[in-house]
PDB file of C-alpha atoms in Angstrom:
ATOM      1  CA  UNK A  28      86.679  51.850 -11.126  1.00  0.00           C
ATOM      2  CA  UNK A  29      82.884  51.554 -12.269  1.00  0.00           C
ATOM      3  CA  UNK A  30      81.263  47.836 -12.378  1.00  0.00           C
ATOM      4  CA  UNK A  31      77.910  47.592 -14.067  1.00  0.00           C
ATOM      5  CA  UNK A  32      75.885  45.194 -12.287  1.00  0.00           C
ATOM      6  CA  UNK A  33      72.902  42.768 -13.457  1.00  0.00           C
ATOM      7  CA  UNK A  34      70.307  43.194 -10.767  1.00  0.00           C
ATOM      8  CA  UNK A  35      69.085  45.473  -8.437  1.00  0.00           C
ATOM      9  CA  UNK A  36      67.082  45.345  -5.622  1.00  0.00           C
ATOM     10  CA  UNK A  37      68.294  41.455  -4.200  1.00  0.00           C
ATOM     11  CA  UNK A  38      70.048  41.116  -1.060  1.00  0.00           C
ATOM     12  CA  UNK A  39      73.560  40.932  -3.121  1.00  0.00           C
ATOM     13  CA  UNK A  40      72.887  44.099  -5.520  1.00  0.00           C
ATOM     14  CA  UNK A  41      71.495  46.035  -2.838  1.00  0.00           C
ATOM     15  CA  UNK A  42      74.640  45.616  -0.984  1.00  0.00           C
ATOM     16  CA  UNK A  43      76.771  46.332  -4.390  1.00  0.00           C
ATOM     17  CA  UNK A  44      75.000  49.233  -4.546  1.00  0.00           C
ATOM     18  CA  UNK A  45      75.407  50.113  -0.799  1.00  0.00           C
ATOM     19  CA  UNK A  46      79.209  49.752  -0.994  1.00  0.00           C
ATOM     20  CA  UNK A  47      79.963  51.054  -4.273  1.00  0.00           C
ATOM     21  CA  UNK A  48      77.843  53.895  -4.620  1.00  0.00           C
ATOM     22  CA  UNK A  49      78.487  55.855  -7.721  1.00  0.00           C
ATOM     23  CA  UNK A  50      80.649  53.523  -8.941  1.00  0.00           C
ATOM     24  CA  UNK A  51      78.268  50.538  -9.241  1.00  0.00           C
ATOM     25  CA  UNK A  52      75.444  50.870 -12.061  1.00  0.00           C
ATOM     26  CA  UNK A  53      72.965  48.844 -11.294  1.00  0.00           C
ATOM     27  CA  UNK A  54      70.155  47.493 -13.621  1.00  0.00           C
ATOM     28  CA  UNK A  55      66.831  46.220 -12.860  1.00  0.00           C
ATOM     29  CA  UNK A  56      65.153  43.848 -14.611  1.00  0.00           C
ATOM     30  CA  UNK A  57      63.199  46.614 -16.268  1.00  0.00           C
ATOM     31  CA  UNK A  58      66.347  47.716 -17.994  1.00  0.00           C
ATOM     32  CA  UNK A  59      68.034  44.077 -17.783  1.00  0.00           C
ATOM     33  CA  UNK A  60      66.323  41.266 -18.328  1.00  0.00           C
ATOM     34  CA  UNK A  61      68.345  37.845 -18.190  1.00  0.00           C
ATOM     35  CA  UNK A  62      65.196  35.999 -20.162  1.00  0.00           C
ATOM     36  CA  UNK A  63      66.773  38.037 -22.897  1.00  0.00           C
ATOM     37  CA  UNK A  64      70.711  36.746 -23.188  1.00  0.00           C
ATOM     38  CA  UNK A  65      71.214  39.045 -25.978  1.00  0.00           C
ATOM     39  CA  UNK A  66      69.424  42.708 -24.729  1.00  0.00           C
ATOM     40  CA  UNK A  67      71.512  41.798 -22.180  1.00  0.00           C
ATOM     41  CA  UNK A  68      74.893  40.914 -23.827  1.00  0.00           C
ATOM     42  CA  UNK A  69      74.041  44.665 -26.289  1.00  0.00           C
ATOM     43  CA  UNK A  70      74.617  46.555 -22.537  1.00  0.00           C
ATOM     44  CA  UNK A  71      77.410  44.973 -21.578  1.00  0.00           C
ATOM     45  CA  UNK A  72      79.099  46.026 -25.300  1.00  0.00           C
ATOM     46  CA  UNK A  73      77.525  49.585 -24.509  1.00  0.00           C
ATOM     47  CA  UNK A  74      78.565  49.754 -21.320  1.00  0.00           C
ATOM     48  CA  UNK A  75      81.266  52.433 -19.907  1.00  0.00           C
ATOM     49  CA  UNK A  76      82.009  50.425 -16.617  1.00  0.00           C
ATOM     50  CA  UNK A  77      85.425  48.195 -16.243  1.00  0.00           C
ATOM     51  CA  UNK A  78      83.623  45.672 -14.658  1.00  0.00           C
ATOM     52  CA  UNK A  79      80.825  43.250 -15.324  1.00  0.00           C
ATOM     53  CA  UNK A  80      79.107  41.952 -12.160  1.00  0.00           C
ATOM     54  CA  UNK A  81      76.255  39.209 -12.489  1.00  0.00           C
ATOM     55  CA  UNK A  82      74.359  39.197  -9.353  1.00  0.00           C
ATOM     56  CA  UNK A  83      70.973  38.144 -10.803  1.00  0.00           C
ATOM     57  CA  UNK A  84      69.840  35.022 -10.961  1.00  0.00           C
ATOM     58  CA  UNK A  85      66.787  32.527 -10.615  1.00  0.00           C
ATOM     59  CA  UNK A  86      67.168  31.370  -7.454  1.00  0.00           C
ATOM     60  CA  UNK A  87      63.747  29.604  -6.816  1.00  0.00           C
ATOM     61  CA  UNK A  88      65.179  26.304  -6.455  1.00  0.00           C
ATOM     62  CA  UNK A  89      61.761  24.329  -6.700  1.00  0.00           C
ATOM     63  CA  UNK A  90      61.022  26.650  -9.370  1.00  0.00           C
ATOM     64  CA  UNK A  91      63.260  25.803 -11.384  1.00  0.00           C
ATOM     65  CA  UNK A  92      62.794  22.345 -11.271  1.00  0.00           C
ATOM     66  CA  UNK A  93      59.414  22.669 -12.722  1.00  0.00           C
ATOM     67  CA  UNK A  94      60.595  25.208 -15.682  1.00  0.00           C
ATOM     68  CA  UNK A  95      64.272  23.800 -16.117  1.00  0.00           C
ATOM     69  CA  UNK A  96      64.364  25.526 -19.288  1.00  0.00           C
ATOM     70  CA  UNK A  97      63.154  28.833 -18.702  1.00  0.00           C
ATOM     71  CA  UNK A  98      66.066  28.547 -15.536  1.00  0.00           C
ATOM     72  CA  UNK A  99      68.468  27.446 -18.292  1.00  0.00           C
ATOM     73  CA  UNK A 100      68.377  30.370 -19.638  1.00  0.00           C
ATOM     74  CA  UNK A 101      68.337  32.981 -16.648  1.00  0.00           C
ATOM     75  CA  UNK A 102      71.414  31.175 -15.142  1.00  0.00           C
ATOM     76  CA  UNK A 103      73.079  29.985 -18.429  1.00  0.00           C
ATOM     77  CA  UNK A 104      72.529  31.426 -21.584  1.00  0.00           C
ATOM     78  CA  UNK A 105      72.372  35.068 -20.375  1.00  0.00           C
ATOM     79  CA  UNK A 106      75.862  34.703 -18.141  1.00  0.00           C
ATOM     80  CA  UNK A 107      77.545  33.128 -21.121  1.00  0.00           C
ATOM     81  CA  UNK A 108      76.030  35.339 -23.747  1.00  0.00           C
ATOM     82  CA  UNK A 109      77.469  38.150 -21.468  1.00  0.00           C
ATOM     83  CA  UNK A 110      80.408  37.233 -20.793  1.00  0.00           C
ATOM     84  CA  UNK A 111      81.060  37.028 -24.275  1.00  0.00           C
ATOM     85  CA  UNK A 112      80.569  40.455 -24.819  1.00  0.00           C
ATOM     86  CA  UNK A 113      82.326  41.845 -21.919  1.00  0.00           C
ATOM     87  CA  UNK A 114      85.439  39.054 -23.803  1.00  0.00           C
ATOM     88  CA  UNK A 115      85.284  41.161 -26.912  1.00  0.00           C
ATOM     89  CA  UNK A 116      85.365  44.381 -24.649  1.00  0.00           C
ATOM     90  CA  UNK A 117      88.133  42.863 -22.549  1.00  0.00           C
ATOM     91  CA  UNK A 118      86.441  43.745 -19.463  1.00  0.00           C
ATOM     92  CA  UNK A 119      86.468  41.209 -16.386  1.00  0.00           C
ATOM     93  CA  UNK A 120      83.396  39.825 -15.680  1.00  0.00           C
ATOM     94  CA  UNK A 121      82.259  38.195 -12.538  1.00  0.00           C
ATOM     95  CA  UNK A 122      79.793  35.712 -12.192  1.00  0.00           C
ATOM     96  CA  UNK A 123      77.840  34.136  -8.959  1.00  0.00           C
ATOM     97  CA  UNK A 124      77.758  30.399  -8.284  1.00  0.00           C
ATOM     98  CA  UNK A 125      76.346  28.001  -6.082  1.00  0.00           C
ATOM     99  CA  UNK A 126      77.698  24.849  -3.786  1.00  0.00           C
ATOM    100  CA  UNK A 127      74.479  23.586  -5.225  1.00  0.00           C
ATOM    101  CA  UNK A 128      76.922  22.600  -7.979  1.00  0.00           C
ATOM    102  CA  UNK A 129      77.819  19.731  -6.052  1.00  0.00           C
ATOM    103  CA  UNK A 130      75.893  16.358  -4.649  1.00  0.00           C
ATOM    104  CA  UNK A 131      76.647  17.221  -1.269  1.00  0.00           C
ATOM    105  CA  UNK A 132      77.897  13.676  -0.275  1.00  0.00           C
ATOM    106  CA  UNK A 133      80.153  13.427   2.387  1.00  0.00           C
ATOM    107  CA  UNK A 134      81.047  15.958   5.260  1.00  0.00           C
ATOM    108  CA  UNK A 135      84.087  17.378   3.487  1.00  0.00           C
ATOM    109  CA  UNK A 136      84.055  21.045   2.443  1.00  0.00           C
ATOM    110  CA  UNK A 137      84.137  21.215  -1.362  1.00  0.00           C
ATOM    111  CA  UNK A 138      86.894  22.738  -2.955  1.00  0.00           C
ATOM    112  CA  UNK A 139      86.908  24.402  -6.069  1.00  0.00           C
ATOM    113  CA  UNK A 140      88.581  21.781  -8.078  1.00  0.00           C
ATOM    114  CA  UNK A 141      86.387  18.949  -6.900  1.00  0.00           C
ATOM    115  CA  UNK A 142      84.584  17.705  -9.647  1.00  0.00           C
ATOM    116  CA  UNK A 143      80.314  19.125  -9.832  1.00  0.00           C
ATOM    117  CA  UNK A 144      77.898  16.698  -9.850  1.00  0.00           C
ATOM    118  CA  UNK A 145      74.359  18.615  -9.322  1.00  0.00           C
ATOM    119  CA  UNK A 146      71.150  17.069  -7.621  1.00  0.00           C
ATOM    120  CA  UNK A 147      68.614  19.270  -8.706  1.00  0.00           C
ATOM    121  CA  UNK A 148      67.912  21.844 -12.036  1.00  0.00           C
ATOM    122  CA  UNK A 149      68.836  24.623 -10.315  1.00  0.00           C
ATOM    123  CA  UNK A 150      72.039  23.240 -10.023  1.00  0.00           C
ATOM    124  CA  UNK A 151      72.033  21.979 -13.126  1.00  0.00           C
ATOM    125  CA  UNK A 152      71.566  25.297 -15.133  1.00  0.00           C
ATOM    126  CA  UNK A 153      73.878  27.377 -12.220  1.00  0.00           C
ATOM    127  CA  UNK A 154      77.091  24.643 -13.435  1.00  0.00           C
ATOM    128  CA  UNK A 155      76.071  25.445 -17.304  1.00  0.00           C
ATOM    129  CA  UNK A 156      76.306  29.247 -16.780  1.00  0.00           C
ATOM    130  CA  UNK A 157      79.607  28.466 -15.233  1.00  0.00           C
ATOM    131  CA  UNK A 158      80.424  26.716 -18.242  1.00  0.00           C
ATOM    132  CA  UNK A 159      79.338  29.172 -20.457  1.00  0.00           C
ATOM    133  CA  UNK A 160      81.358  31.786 -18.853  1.00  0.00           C
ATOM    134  CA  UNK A 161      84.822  29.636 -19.077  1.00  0.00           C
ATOM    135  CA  UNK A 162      84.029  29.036 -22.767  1.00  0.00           C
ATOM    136  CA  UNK A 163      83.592  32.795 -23.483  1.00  0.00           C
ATOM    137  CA  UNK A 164      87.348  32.987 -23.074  1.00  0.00           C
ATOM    138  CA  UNK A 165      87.335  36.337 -21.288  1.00  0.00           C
ATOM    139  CA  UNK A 166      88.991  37.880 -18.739  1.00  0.00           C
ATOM    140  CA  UNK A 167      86.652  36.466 -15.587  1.00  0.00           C
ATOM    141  CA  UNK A 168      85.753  35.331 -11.808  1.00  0.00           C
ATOM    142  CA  UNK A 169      82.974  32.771 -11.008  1.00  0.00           C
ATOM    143  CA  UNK A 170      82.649  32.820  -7.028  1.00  0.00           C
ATOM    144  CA  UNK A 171      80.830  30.036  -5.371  1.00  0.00           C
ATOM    145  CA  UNK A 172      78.845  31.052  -2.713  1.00  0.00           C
ATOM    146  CA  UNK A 173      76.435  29.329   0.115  1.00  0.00           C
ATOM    147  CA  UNK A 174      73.059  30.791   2.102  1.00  0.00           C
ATOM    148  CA  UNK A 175      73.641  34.295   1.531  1.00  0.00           C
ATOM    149  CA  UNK A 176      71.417  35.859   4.166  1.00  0.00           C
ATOM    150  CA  UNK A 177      70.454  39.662   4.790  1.00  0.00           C
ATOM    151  CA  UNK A 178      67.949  41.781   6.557  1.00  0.00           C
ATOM    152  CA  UNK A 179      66.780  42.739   3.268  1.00  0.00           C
ATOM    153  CA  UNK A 180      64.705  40.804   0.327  1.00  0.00           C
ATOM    154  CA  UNK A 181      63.551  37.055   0.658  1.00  0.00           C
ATOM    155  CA  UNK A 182      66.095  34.571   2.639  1.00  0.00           C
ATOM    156  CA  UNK A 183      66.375  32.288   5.295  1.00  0.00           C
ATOM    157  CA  UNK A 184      66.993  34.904   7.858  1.00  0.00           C
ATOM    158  CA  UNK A 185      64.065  37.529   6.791  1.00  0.00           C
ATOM    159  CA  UNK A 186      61.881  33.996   6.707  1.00  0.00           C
ATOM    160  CA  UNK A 187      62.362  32.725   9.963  1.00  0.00           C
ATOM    161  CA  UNK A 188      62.570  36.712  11.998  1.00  0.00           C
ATOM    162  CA  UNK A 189      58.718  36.749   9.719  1.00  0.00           C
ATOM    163  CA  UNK A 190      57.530  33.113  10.661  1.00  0.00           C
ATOM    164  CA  UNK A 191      58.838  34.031  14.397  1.00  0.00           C
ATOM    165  CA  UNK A 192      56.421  36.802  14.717  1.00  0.00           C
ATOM    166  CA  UNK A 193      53.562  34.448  14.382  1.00  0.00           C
ATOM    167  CA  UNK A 194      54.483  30.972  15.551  1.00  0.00           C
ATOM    168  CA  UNK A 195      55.750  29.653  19.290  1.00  0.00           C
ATOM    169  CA  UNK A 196      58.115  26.759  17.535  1.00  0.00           C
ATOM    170  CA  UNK A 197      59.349  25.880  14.077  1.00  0.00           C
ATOM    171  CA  UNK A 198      60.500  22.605  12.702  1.00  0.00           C
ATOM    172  CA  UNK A 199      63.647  23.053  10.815  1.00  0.00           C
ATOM    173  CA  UNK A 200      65.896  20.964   9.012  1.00  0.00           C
ATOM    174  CA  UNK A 201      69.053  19.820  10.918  1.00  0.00           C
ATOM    175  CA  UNK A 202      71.109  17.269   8.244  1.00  0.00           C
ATOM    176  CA  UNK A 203      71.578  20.129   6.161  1.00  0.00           C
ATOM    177  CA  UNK A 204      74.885  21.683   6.854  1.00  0.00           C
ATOM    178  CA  UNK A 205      76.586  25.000   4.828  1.00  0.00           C
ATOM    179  CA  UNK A 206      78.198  28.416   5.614  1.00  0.00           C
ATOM    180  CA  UNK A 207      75.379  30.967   5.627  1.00  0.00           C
ATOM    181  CA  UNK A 208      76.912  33.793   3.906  1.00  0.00           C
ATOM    182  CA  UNK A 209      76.133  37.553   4.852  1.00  0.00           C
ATOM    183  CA  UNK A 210      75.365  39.563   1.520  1.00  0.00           C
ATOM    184  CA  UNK A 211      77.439  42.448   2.753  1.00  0.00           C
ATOM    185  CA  UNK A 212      80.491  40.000   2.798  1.00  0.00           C
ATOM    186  CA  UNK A 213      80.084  38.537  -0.559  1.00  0.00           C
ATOM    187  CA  UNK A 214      79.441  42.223  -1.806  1.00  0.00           C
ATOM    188  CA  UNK A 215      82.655  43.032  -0.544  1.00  0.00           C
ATOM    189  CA  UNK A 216      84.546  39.894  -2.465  1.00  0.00           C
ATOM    190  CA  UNK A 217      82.893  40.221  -5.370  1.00  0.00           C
ATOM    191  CA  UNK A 218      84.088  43.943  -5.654  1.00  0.00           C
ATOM    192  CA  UNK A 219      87.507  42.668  -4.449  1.00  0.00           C
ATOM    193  CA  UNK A 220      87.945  40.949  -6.982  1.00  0.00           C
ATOM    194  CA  UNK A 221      86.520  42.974  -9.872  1.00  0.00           C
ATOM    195  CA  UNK A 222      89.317  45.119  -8.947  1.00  0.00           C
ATOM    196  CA  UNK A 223      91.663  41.997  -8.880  1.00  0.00           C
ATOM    197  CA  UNK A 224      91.248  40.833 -12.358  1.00  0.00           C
ATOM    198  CA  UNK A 225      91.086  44.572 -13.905  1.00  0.00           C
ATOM    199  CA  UNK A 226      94.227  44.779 -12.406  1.00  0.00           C
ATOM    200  CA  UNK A 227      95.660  41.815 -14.145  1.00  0.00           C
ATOM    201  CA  UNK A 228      95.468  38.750 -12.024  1.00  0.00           C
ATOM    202  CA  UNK A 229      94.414  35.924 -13.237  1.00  0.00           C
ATOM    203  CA  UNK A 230      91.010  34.318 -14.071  1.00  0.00           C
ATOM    204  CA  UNK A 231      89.489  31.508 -12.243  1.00  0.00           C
ATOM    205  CA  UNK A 232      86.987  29.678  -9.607  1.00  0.00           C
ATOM    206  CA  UNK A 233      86.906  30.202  -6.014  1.00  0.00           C
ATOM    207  CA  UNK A 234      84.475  29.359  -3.085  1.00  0.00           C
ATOM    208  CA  UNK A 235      83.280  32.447  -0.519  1.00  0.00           C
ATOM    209  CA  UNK A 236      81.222  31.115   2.929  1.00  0.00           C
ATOM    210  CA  UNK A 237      80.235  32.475   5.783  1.00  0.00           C
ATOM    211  CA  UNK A 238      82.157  30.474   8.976  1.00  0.00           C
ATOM    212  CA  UNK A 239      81.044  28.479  11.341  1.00  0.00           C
ATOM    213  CA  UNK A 240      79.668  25.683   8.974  1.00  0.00           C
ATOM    214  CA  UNK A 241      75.927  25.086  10.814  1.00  0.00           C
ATOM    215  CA  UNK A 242      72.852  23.450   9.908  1.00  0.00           C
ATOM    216  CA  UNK A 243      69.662  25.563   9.486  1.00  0.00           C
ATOM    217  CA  UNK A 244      68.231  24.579  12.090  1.00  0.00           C
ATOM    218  CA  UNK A 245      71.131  25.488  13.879  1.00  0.00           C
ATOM    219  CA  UNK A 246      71.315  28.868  12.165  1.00  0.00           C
ATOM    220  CA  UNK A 247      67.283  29.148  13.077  1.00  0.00           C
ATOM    221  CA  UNK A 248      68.313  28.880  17.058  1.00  0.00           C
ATOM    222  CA  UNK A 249      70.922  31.485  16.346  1.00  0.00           C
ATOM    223  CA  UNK A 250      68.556  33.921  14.196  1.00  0.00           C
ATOM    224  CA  UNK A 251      66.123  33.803  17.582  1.00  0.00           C
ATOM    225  CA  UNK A 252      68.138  34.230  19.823  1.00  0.00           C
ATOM    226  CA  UNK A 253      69.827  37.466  18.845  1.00  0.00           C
ATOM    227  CA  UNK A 254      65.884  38.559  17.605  1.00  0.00           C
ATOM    228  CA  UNK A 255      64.794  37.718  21.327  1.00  0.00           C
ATOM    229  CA  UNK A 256      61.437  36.279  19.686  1.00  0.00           C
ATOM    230  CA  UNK A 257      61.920  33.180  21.849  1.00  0.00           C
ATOM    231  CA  UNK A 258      60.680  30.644  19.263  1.00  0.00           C
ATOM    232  CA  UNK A 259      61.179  27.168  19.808  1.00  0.00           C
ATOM    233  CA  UNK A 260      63.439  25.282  16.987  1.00  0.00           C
ATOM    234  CA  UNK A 261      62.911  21.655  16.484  1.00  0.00           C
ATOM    235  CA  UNK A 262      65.384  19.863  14.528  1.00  0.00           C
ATOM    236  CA  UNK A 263      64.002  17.648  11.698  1.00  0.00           C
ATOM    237  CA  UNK A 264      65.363  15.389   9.106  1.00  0.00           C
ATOM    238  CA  UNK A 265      65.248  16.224   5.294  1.00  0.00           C
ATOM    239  CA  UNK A 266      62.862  13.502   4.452  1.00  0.00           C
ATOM    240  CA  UNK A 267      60.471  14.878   6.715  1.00  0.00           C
ATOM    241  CA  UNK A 268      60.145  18.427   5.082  1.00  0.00           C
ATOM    242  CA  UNK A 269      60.015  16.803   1.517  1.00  0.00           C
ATOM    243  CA  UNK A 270      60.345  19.342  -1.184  1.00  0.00           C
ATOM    244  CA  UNK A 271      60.734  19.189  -5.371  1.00  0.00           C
ATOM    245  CA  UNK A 272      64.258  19.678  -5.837  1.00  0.00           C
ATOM    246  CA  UNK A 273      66.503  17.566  -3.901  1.00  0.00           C
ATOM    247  CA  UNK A 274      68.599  19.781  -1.836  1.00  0.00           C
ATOM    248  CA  UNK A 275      72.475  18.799  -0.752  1.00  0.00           C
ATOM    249  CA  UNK A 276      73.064  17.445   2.627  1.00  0.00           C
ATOM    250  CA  UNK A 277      76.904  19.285   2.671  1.00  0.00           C
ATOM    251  CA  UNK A 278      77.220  22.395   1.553  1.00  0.00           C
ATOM    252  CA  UNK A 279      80.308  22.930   3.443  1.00  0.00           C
ATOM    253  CA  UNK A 280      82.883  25.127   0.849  1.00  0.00           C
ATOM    254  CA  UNK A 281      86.759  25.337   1.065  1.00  0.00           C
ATOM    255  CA  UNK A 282      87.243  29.369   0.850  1.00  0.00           C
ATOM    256  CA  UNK A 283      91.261  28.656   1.160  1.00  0.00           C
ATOM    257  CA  UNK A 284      91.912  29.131  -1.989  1.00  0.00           C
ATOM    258  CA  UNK A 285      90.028  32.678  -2.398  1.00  0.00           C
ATOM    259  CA  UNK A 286      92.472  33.643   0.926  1.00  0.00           C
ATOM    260  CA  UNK A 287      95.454  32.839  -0.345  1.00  0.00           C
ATOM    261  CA  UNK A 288      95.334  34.349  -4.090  1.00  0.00           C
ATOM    262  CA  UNK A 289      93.194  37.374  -2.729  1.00  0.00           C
ATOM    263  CA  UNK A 290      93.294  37.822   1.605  1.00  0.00           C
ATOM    264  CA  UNK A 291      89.854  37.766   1.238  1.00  0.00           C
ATOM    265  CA  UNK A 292      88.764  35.484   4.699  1.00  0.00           C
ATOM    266  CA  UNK A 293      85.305  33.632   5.328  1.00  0.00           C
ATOM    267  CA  UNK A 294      82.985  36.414   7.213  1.00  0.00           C
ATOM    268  CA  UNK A 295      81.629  35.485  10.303  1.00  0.00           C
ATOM    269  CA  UNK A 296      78.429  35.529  10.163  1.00  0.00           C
ATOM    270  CA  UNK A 297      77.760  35.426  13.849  1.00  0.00           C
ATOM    271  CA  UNK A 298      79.214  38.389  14.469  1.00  0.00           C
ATOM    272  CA  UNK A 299      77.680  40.210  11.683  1.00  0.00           C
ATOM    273  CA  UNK A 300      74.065  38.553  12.890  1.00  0.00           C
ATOM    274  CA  UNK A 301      73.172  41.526  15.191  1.00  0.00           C
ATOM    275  CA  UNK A 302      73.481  43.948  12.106  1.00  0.00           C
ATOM    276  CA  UNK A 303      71.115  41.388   9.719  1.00  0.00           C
ATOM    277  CA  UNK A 304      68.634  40.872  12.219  1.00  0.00           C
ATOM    278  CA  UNK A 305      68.595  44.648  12.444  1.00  0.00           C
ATOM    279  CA  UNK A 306      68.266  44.778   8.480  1.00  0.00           C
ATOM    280  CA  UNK A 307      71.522  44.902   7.911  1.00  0.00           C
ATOM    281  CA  UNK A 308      73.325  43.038   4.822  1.00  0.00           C
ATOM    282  CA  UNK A 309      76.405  42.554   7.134  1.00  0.00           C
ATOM    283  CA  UNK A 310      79.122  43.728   6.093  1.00  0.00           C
TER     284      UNK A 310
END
């Protein structure tokens, strides 16, 4: 089975490409460029894959709240336009969410029938391309995912092992609390379930986390100790490390669901932390 993936060299294609070898093709943004829904949508109607995997994305949160509408149409309009065209071609296509979907009130993990309610733009346009890709009536899978780390590309991990080289102590944010997510892993799912829905089952939403839940700061103390750097972590509030985009205090994600329909389990992202800090993707 061949997927054709959107995206390239990011933590997740790099570890789609990793896993699936010849059978992922993956595009650039030289050859796919989600600023352009409808280049894009012409490749997935061209395409000889049986898959459609989305793993590009704007992820530069603050980013996007300064340019919602150039975001809108990176993480809305080119999902849905694609996913349109992969509906007239039959062919499942997947498509990568965020818990950023939700408010992030309370401490309960979000499940994927709780109802979205996003803080910031990013969220904002991430829900829309979910929308877009329900509406396009297609076969398709929209994961939710949370902190996806690697030893690769630009992340929390790869961050703090590059701050750590240079500073004795880091303040980091403690009342922030998710699953970080090892790319490897959600590689893994996403291909799992590619092969799922060509296969006939049916379409729908799931969640996909690392486990334990943690805060980053708590993921920080973890990342330095495996490194051996020795950096100090102090634990800080949100309001003290202000930033553009409101971020979600719980980003905690009920992955039951995704084990039960699939067997696909929450990685563990402590044990895979010796492979990312080694540059790794984890799986």
């Amino acid at each position: 089975m061949k997927s054709l993936v959107l995206g390239h060299d990011g933590q997740l294609a790099t570890a789609l490409r990793r896993l699936g070898g010849d059978t992922v093709i993956a595009l650039d943004r030289g050859a796919a460029d989600l600023s352009d829904p409808e280049a894009c949508a012409a490749l997935v109607r061209d395409t000889r894959a049986d898959a459609v995997i989305n793993a590009a994305a704007w992820t530069d949160v603050d980013g996007a709240e300064a340019d919602e509408a150039a975001a809108r149409v990176v993480n809305a309009e080119a999902p849905a336009a694609m996913a349109r065209a992969a509906a007239e071609r039959d062919l499942p296509f997947l498509q990568v969410s965020t818990e950023y979907v939700f408010d992030g009130s309370g401490t309960a993990p979000w499940r994927p029938d709780d109802t979205p309610a996003p803080l910031n733009a990013y969220g904002r346009t991430k829900l829309a391309g979910e929308e877009g890709v329900r509406a396009a009536g297609g076969r398709h899978g929209i994961l939710r995912t949370s902190w996806v780390i690697s030893g690769t590309g630009r992340n929390f991990l790869t961050t703090m092992l590059h701050m750590g080289a240079t500073h004795a102590g880091l303040r980091v944010v403690d009342d922030q609390v998710g699953g970080p997510t090892p790319a490897g892993g959600l590689a893994t799912a996403l291909l799992t379930l590619a092969r799922a829905l060509a296969d006939g089952h049916d379409s729908g939403t799931w969640h996909y986390a690392g486990t334990p839940d943690v805060s980053w700061a708590q993921l920080a103390h973890a990342i330095f100790g495996v490194s051996g750097q020795g950096v100090r972590v102090q634990p800080i509030p949100t309001e003290e490390q202000p930033r553009p985009a409101p971020r979600p205090l719980n980003s905690r994600l009920d992955c039951g669901t995704l084990e039960r329909d699939l067997g696909i389990a929450r990685p563990d992202w402590q044990a895979a932390l010796p492979d990312l800090v080694r540059g790794g993707d984890g799986a």
